[in-house]
Amino acid sequence: MLLEGRRLVITGVLNDDSIAYSVARLAQQEGAEIVLTSFGRILSITRRVARRLPSPPDVLELDVSDPAHHEALATELAGRWGHVDGVLHAIGFAPAAALGGNFLATEWSDVATAVQVSAYSLKSLAVSLAPLMAPGSSVVGLDFDAAVAWPGYDWMGVAKAALESCARYLARDLGPQGIRVNLVAAGPIRTTAAKSIPGFNLFEDVWDGRAPLGWDVRNAEPVAKACVALLSDLFPATTGEIIHVDGGFHAMGA
Ligand SMILES: NC(=O)c1ccc[n+]([C@@H]2O[C@H](COP(=O)([O-])OP(=O)(O)OC[C@H]3O[C@@H](n4cnc5c(N)ncnc54)[C@H](O)[C@@H]3O)[C@@H](O)[C@H]2O)c1
């Protein structure tokens, strides 16, 4: 099994549509021991969903915008496991005013929230857990290709561009410790976060037609497989990379 004996922290399970839920399920099937994280009022929902996984994991509290939560999570994991082999960052949020065609009028406070929760949090999470990570450990985040401007995605697109850059700088600074940092750029998956983006259905409509391999917005499994591969030791010399799991959409001109 790909993840036999590996201990993983998986953020971002909101329900069983969440990309992180598919990663959690597959990681357990591949032999990993996992904990989930969640926050605020969502904690109880995540705990309910966790019971549907093959081996129900504990759910620890982590609001990525609260430095005290990062510290408490690292302390808890140091006591529980002593080390961590990998972490999945599957977190994105932008206030409604930062999405849906309001780009030119969005206030900094809304942009700041989007960037802090969706991009800076990769740094916060990686840095708080790095002391527990041995050489060969892996940090994986979820991206939506930020090389172009998308309808409605607006400041979330800017936050994803920041996430991409952040992953490269983390790869630079954590590489000497043997920690890999990579992103999976997923095609559109019909999750709660995706449905909160006005006009998300426009992506859905064009994707399947343009992706040479086709694309199913209800199936997060291909994305989860790539995350699991990056969390395993199958990519020992890959870091600062963005792997597209989008049916090939990104490589087509039209
Ligand atoms: N669904 C897509 O089409 C798609 C495509 C590419 C990338 N992504 C990315 O995948 C990741 C997971 O999103 P998803 O689509 O599975 O949706 P989702 O709604 O299931 O997950 C988003 C998660 O972010 C968490 N979150 C939000 N604010 C947080 C905070 N302050 N602290 C901790 N957690 C917080 C939520 O609790 C939720 O679990 C996101 O980074 C998203 O941008 C999604």
mmCIF file of C-alpha atoms in Angstrom, residues 2-254:
data_model
loop_
_atom_site.group_PDB
_atom_site.id
_atom_site.type_symbol
_atom_site.label_atom_id
_atom_site.label_comp_id
_atom_site.label_asym_id
_atom_site.label_seq_id
_atom_site.Cartn_x
_atom_site.Cartn_y
_atom_site.Cartn_z
ATOM 1 C CA LEU A 2 1.247 3.448 -0.981
ATOM 2 C CA LEU A 3 0.825 5.123 2.391
ATOM 3 C CA GLU A 4 1.465 2.198 4.742
ATOM 4 C CA GLY A 5 2.625 3.523 8.108
ATOM 5 C CA ARG A 6 2.330 7.178 7.124
ATOM 6 C CA ARG A 7 0.632 9.660 9.428
ATOM 7 C CA LEU A 8 -1.252 12.412 7.674
ATOM 8 C CA VAL A 9 -3.122 15.578 8.593
ATOM 9 C CA ILE A 10 -6.034 16.213 6.252
ATOM 10 C CA THR A 11 -7.745 19.598 6.352
ATOM 11 C CA GLY A 12 -10.846 20.709 4.483
ATOM 12 C CA VAL A 13 -13.415 17.925 4.919
ATOM 13 C CA LEU A 14 -16.764 19.705 5.011
ATOM 14 C CA ASN A 15 -18.936 16.929 3.602
ATOM 15 C CA ASP A 16 -18.555 13.878 1.404
ATOM 16 C CA ASP A 17 -18.442 16.065 -1.719
ATOM 17 C CA SER A 18 -15.247 17.720 -0.411
ATOM 18 C CA ILE A 19 -12.104 16.898 -2.372
ATOM 19 C CA ALA A 20 -10.432 16.292 1.014
ATOM 20 C CA TYR A 21 -13.012 13.593 1.825
ATOM 21 C CA SER A 22 -11.950 11.620 -1.263
ATOM 22 C CA VAL A 23 -8.299 12.080 -0.277
ATOM 23 C CA ALA A 24 -9.034 10.925 3.294
ATOM 24 C CA ARG A 25 -10.842 7.814 2.076
ATOM 25 C CA LEU A 26 -8.176 6.883 -0.437
ATOM 26 C CA ALA A 27 -5.365 7.609 2.043
ATOM 27 C CA GLN A 28 -6.918 5.199 4.539
ATOM 28 C CA GLN A 29 -7.378 2.587 1.830
ATOM 29 C CA GLU A 30 -3.663 2.993 1.057
ATOM 30 C CA GLY A 31 -2.725 2.342 4.684
ATOM 31 C CA ALA A 32 -2.358 5.851 6.154
ATOM 32 C CA GLU A 33 -3.302 6.820 9.671
ATOM 33 C CA ILE A 34 -5.040 10.193 9.474
ATOM 34 C CA VAL A 35 -6.527 12.992 11.511
ATOM 35 C CA LEU A 36 -8.905 15.534 10.025
ATOM 36 C CA THR A 37 -9.114 19.178 10.966
ATOM 37 C CA SER A 38 -12.118 21.460 10.905
ATOM 38 C CA PHE A 39 -13.241 24.656 12.575
ATOM 39 C CA GLY A 40 -16.029 26.569 14.322
ATOM 40 C CA ARG A 41 -19.574 25.437 13.637
ATOM 41 C CA ILE A 42 -18.347 23.106 10.881
ATOM 42 C CA LEU A 43 -16.524 20.904 13.434
ATOM 43 C CA SER A 44 -19.640 18.928 14.327
ATOM 44 C CA ILE A 45 -20.490 18.432 10.642
ATOM 45 C CA THR A 46 -16.960 17.161 9.894
ATOM 46 C CA ARG A 47 -17.177 14.788 12.888
ATOM 47 C CA ARG A 48 -20.410 13.357 11.481
ATOM 48 C CA VAL A 49 -18.924 12.942 7.998
ATOM 49 C CA ALA A 50 -15.739 11.378 9.439
ATOM 50 C CA ARG A 51 -17.849 8.455 10.680
ATOM 51 C CA ARG A 52 -18.483 7.456 7.062
ATOM 52 C CA LEU A 53 -14.771 6.907 6.377
ATOM 53 C CA PRO A 54 -13.448 3.329 6.392
ATOM 54 C CA SER A 55 -11.849 3.945 9.822
ATOM 55 C CA PRO A 56 -13.412 7.018 11.512
ATOM 56 C CA PRO A 57 -10.560 9.429 12.362
ATOM 57 C CA ASP A 58 -10.384 12.080 15.078
ATOM 58 C CA VAL A 59 -11.221 15.630 14.057
ATOM 59 C CA LEU A 60 -9.004 18.338 15.558
ATOM 60 C CA GLU A 61 -9.782 22.046 15.608
ATOM 61 C CA LEU A 62 -8.001 24.326 13.136
ATOM 62 C CA ASP A 63 -9.200 27.702 11.963
ATOM 63 C CA VAL A 64 -6.264 28.520 9.706
ATOM 64 C CA SER A 65 -6.565 32.231 10.425
ATOM 65 C CA ASP A 66 -5.958 31.705 14.174
ATOM 66 C CA PRO A 67 -2.249 31.335 15.089
ATOM 67 C CA ALA A 68 -3.182 29.771 18.462
ATOM 68 C CA HIS A 69 -4.944 26.919 16.625
ATOM 69 C CA HIS A 70 -1.795 26.139 14.617
ATOM 70 C CA GLU A 71 0.239 26.011 17.809
ATOM 71 C CA ALA A 72 -2.310 23.793 19.576
ATOM 72 C CA LEU A 73 -2.509 21.435 16.576
ATOM 73 C CA ALA A 74 1.273 20.990 16.478
ATOM 74 C CA THR A 75 1.371 20.357 20.241
ATOM 75 C CA GLU A 76 -1.445 17.808 19.995
ATOM 76 C CA LEU A 77 0.233 15.957 17.099
ATOM 77 C CA ALA A 78 3.633 15.980 18.839
ATOM 78 C CA GLY A 79 2.007 14.231 21.829
ATOM 79 C CA ARG A 80 -0.143 11.886 19.754
ATOM 80 C CA TRP A 81 2.262 10.778 17.017
ATOM 81 C CA GLY A 82 5.633 12.472 17.643
ATOM 82 C CA HIS A 83 5.931 13.125 13.926
ATOM 83 C CA VAL A 84 3.814 13.855 10.841
ATOM 84 C CA ASP A 85 4.562 12.431 7.368
ATOM 85 C CA GLY A 86 2.277 14.617 5.321
ATOM 86 C CA VAL A 87 -0.378 17.302 5.276
ATOM 87 C CA LEU A 88 -3.144 18.111 2.817
ATOM 88 C CA HIS A 89 -4.143 21.769 2.582
ATOM 89 C CA ALA A 90 -7.671 21.733 1.111
ATOM 90 C CA ILE A 91 -8.865 25.128 2.252
ATOM 91 C CA GLY A 92 -10.274 28.013 0.320
ATOM 92 C CA PHE A 93 -12.576 30.871 1.195
ATOM 93 C CA ALA A 94 -13.413 34.294 -0.245
ATOM 94 C CA PRO A 95 -16.181 36.623 0.973
ATOM 95 C CA ALA A 96 -19.060 37.047 -1.502
ATOM 96 C CA ALA A 97 -17.904 40.604 -2.268
ATOM 97 C CA ALA A 98 -14.635 39.185 -3.644
ATOM 98 C CA LEU A 99 -16.377 36.931 -6.168
ATOM 99 C CA GLY A 100 -18.830 37.095 -9.021
ATOM 100 C CA GLY A 101 -17.798 40.067 -11.149
ATOM 101 C CA ASN A 102 -17.259 42.648 -8.390
ATOM 102 C CA PHE A 103 -13.502 42.647 -9.003
ATOM 103 C CA LEU A 104 -13.000 46.389 -9.497
ATOM 104 C CA ALA A 105 -15.016 47.318 -6.409
ATOM 105 C CA THR A 106 -13.831 44.717 -3.879
ATOM 106 C CA GLU A 107 -12.490 46.276 -0.651
ATOM 107 C CA TRP A 108 -9.089 45.296 0.747
ATOM 108 C CA SER A 109 -10.607 43.745 3.884
ATOM 109 C CA ASP A 110 -12.413 41.153 1.723
ATOM 110 C CA VAL A 111 -9.319 40.550 -0.416
ATOM 111 C CA ALA A 112 -7.234 40.189 2.753
ATOM 112 C CA THR A 113 -9.573 37.500 4.090
ATOM 113 C CA ALA A 114 -9.423 35.565 0.805
ATOM 114 C CA VAL A 115 -5.628 35.700 0.661
ATOM 115 C CA GLN A 116 -5.125 34.910 4.345
ATOM 116 C CA VAL A 117 -7.449 31.895 4.431
ATOM 117 C CA SER A 118 -6.702 30.536 0.946
ATOM 118 C CA ALA A 119 -2.962 31.223 0.472
ATOM 119 C CA TYR A 120 -1.105 32.466 3.564
ATOM 120 C CA SER A 121 -2.593 29.526 5.466
ATOM 121 C CA LEU A 122 -0.430 27.122 3.428
ATOM 122 C CA LYS A 123 2.596 28.832 4.974
ATOM 123 C CA SER A 124 1.054 28.837 8.468
ATOM 124 C CA LEU A 125 0.215 25.138 8.281
ATOM 125 C CA ALA A 126 3.528 24.040 6.760
ATOM 126 C CA VAL A 127 5.625 26.089 9.178
ATOM 127 C CA SER A 128 3.729 24.951 12.289
ATOM 128 C CA LEU A 129 4.034 21.259 11.323
ATOM 129 C CA ALA A 130 7.534 21.355 9.768
ATOM 130 C CA PRO A 131 9.275 20.685 13.121
ATOM 131 C CA LEU A 132 7.373 17.369 13.240
ATOM 132 C CA MET A 133 8.263 16.406 9.671
ATOM 133 C CA ALA A 134 11.252 14.213 8.784
ATOM 134 C CA PRO A 135 12.998 14.173 5.384
ATOM 135 C CA GLY A 136 10.651 12.584 2.833
ATOM 136 C CA SER A 137 7.558 14.297 4.267
ATOM 137 C CA SER A 138 5.123 16.008 1.944
ATOM 138 C CA VAL A 139 2.866 19.063 1.925
ATOM 139 C CA VAL A 140 0.138 19.066 -0.752
ATOM 140 C CA GLY A 141 -2.281 21.895 -1.544
ATOM 141 C CA LEU A 142 -5.217 22.238 -3.920
ATOM 142 C CA ASP A 143 -5.090 24.818 -6.670
ATOM 143 C CA PHE A 144 -7.344 26.102 -9.421
ATOM 144 C CA ASP A 145 -5.066 27.122 -12.315
ATOM 145 C CA ALA A 146 -4.212 30.786 -11.719
ATOM 146 C CA ALA A 147 -2.376 31.367 -15.006
ATOM 147 C CA VAL A 148 -5.461 33.022 -16.530
ATOM 148 C CA ALA A 149 -8.470 35.127 -15.417
ATOM 149 C CA TRP A 150 -11.718 33.171 -15.007
ATOM 150 C CA PRO A 151 -15.301 34.449 -15.066
ATOM 151 C CA GLY A 152 -16.556 35.133 -11.523
ATOM 152 C CA TYR A 153 -13.489 33.688 -9.755
ATOM 153 C CA ASP A 154 -12.051 37.191 -9.272
ATOM 154 C CA TRP A 155 -10.081 37.662 -6.018
ATOM 155 C CA MET A 156 -10.148 33.910 -5.361
ATOM 156 C CA GLY A 157 -8.109 33.661 -8.568
ATOM 157 C CA VAL A 158 -5.656 36.202 -7.150
ATOM 158 C CA ALA A 159 -5.528 34.170 -3.918
ATOM 159 C CA LYS A 160 -4.776 31.025 -5.951
ATOM 160 C CA ALA A 161 -1.951 32.864 -7.754
ATOM 161 C CA ALA A 162 -0.608 33.723 -4.293
ATOM 162 C CA LEU A 163 -0.997 30.068 -3.253
ATOM 163 C CA GLU A 164 1.023 28.945 -6.278
ATOM 164 C CA SER A 165 3.817 31.374 -5.477
ATOM 165 C CA CYS A 166 3.660 30.539 -1.760
ATOM 166 C CA ALA A 167 4.116 26.840 -2.557
ATOM 167 C CA ARG A 168 7.264 27.614 -4.556
ATOM 168 C CA TYR A 169 8.786 29.694 -1.736
ATOM 169 C CA LEU A 170 7.892 27.000 0.804
ATOM 170 C CA ALA A 171 9.503 24.412 -1.471
ATOM 171 C CA ARG A 172 12.650 26.566 -1.461
ATOM 172 C CA ASP A 173 12.739 27.063 2.301
ATOM 173 C CA LEU A 174 11.627 23.582 3.440
ATOM 174 C CA GLY A 175 13.556 21.649 0.774
ATOM 175 C CA PRO A 176 16.777 21.627 2.799
ATOM 176 C CA GLN A 177 14.801 19.747 5.515
ATOM 177 C CA GLY A 178 13.731 17.204 2.905
ATOM 178 C CA ILE A 179 10.109 18.403 2.936
ATOM 179 C CA ARG A 180 8.383 18.518 -0.460
ATOM 180 C CA VAL A 181 5.678 21.123 -1.211
ATOM 181 C CA ASN A 182 3.452 20.630 -4.251
ATOM 182 C CA LEU A 183 0.022 21.624 -5.562
ATOM 183 C CA VAL A 184 -2.596 19.718 -7.485
ATOM 184 C CA ALA A 185 -4.453 22.012 -9.906
ATOM 185 C CA ALA A 186 -7.864 20.388 -10.128
ATOM 186 C CA GLY A 187 -10.527 20.802 -12.749
ATOM 187 C CA PRO A 188 -13.945 21.898 -11.447
ATOM 188 C CA ILE A 189 -15.547 19.600 -8.860
ATOM 189 C CA ARG A 190 -19.070 20.284 -7.602
ATOM 190 C CA THR A 191 -18.324 20.994 -3.914
ATOM 191 C CA THR A 192 -19.744 23.508 -1.454
ATOM 192 C CA ALA A 193 -16.828 25.908 -2.081
ATOM 193 C CA ALA A 194 -17.289 25.625 -5.855
ATOM 194 C CA LYS A 195 -21.043 26.194 -5.650
ATOM 195 C CA SER A 196 -20.427 29.443 -3.744
ATOM 196 C CA ILE A 197 -18.716 30.893 -6.831
ATOM 197 C CA PRO A 198 -21.287 32.697 -8.984
ATOM 198 C CA GLY A 199 -21.194 31.279 -12.520
ATOM 199 C CA PHE A 200 -19.353 28.084 -11.532
ATOM 200 C CA ASN A 201 -21.600 26.225 -13.945
ATOM 201 C CA LEU A 202 -19.842 28.075 -16.801
ATOM 202 C CA PHE A 203 -16.662 26.141 -15.964
ATOM 203 C CA GLU A 204 -18.627 22.922 -15.824
ATOM 204 C CA ASP A 205 -20.126 23.563 -19.249
ATOM 205 C CA VAL A 206 -16.847 24.202 -21.081
ATOM 206 C CA TRP A 207 -14.634 21.705 -19.239
ATOM 207 C CA ASP A 208 -15.949 18.376 -20.376
ATOM 208 C CA GLY A 209 -16.000 19.518 -24.020
ATOM 209 C CA ARG A 210 -12.474 20.905 -24.073
ATOM 210 C CA ALA A 211 -10.620 18.411 -21.851
ATOM 211 C CA PRO A 212 -9.246 15.708 -24.178
ATOM 212 C CA LEU A 213 -9.776 13.061 -21.494
ATOM 213 C CA GLY A 214 -13.234 14.393 -20.600
ATOM 214 C CA TRP A 215 -14.151 15.548 -17.106
ATOM 215 C CA ASP A 216 -16.747 14.585 -14.492
ATOM 216 C CA VAL A 217 -17.495 17.407 -12.018
ATOM 217 C CA ARG A 218 -18.999 14.883 -9.596
ATOM 218 C CA ASN A 219 -15.885 12.710 -9.335
ATOM 219 C CA ALA A 220 -13.045 13.912 -7.086
ATOM 220 C CA GLU A 221 -11.286 10.541 -7.220
ATOM 221 C CA PRO A 222 -8.713 11.457 -9.939
ATOM 222 C CA VAL A 223 -7.712 14.534 -7.920
ATOM 223 C CA ALA A 224 -7.502 12.443 -4.731
ATOM 224 C CA LYS A 225 -5.270 9.889 -6.462
ATOM 225 C CA ALA A 226 -2.779 12.597 -7.429
ATOM 226 C CA CYS A 227 -2.788 13.955 -3.856
ATOM 227 C CA VAL A 228 -2.160 10.463 -2.472
ATOM 228 C CA ALA A 229 0.687 9.916 -4.945
ATOM 229 C CA LEU A 230 2.314 13.194 -3.863
ATOM 230 C CA LEU A 231 1.822 12.303 -0.180
ATOM 231 C CA SER A 232 3.524 8.944 -0.804
ATOM 232 C CA ASP A 233 7.194 8.444 -1.658
ATOM 233 C CA LEU A 234 6.453 8.044 -5.383
ATOM 234 C CA PHE A 235 7.640 11.625 -6.097
ATOM 235 C CA PRO A 236 10.809 11.845 -3.984
ATOM 236 C CA ALA A 237 12.517 14.502 -6.118
ATOM 237 C CA THR A 238 9.505 16.679 -6.988
ATOM 238 C CA THR A 239 8.852 19.945 -5.181
ATOM 239 C CA GLY A 240 7.540 23.409 -6.046
ATOM 240 C CA GLU A 241 5.476 21.677 -8.739
ATOM 241 C CA ILE A 242 1.883 22.120 -9.886
ATOM 242 C CA ILE A 243 0.358 18.919 -11.216
ATOM 243 C CA HIS A 244 -2.745 19.466 -13.311
ATOM 244 C CA VAL A 245 -5.524 16.952 -12.800
ATOM 245 C CA ASP A 246 -8.052 18.471 -15.145
ATOM 246 C CA GLY A 247 -8.549 15.992 -17.969
ATOM 247 C CA GLY A 248 -5.897 17.898 -19.972
ATOM 248 C CA PHE A 249 -7.960 21.139 -20.180
ATOM 249 C CA HIS A 250 -5.015 23.421 -19.311
ATOM 250 C CA ALA A 251 -2.970 22.202 -22.285
ATOM 251 C CA MET A 252 -5.613 22.976 -24.947
ATOM 252 C CA GLY A 253 -5.873 26.319 -26.782
ATOM 253 C CA ALA A 254 -9.579 25.976 -27.494
#
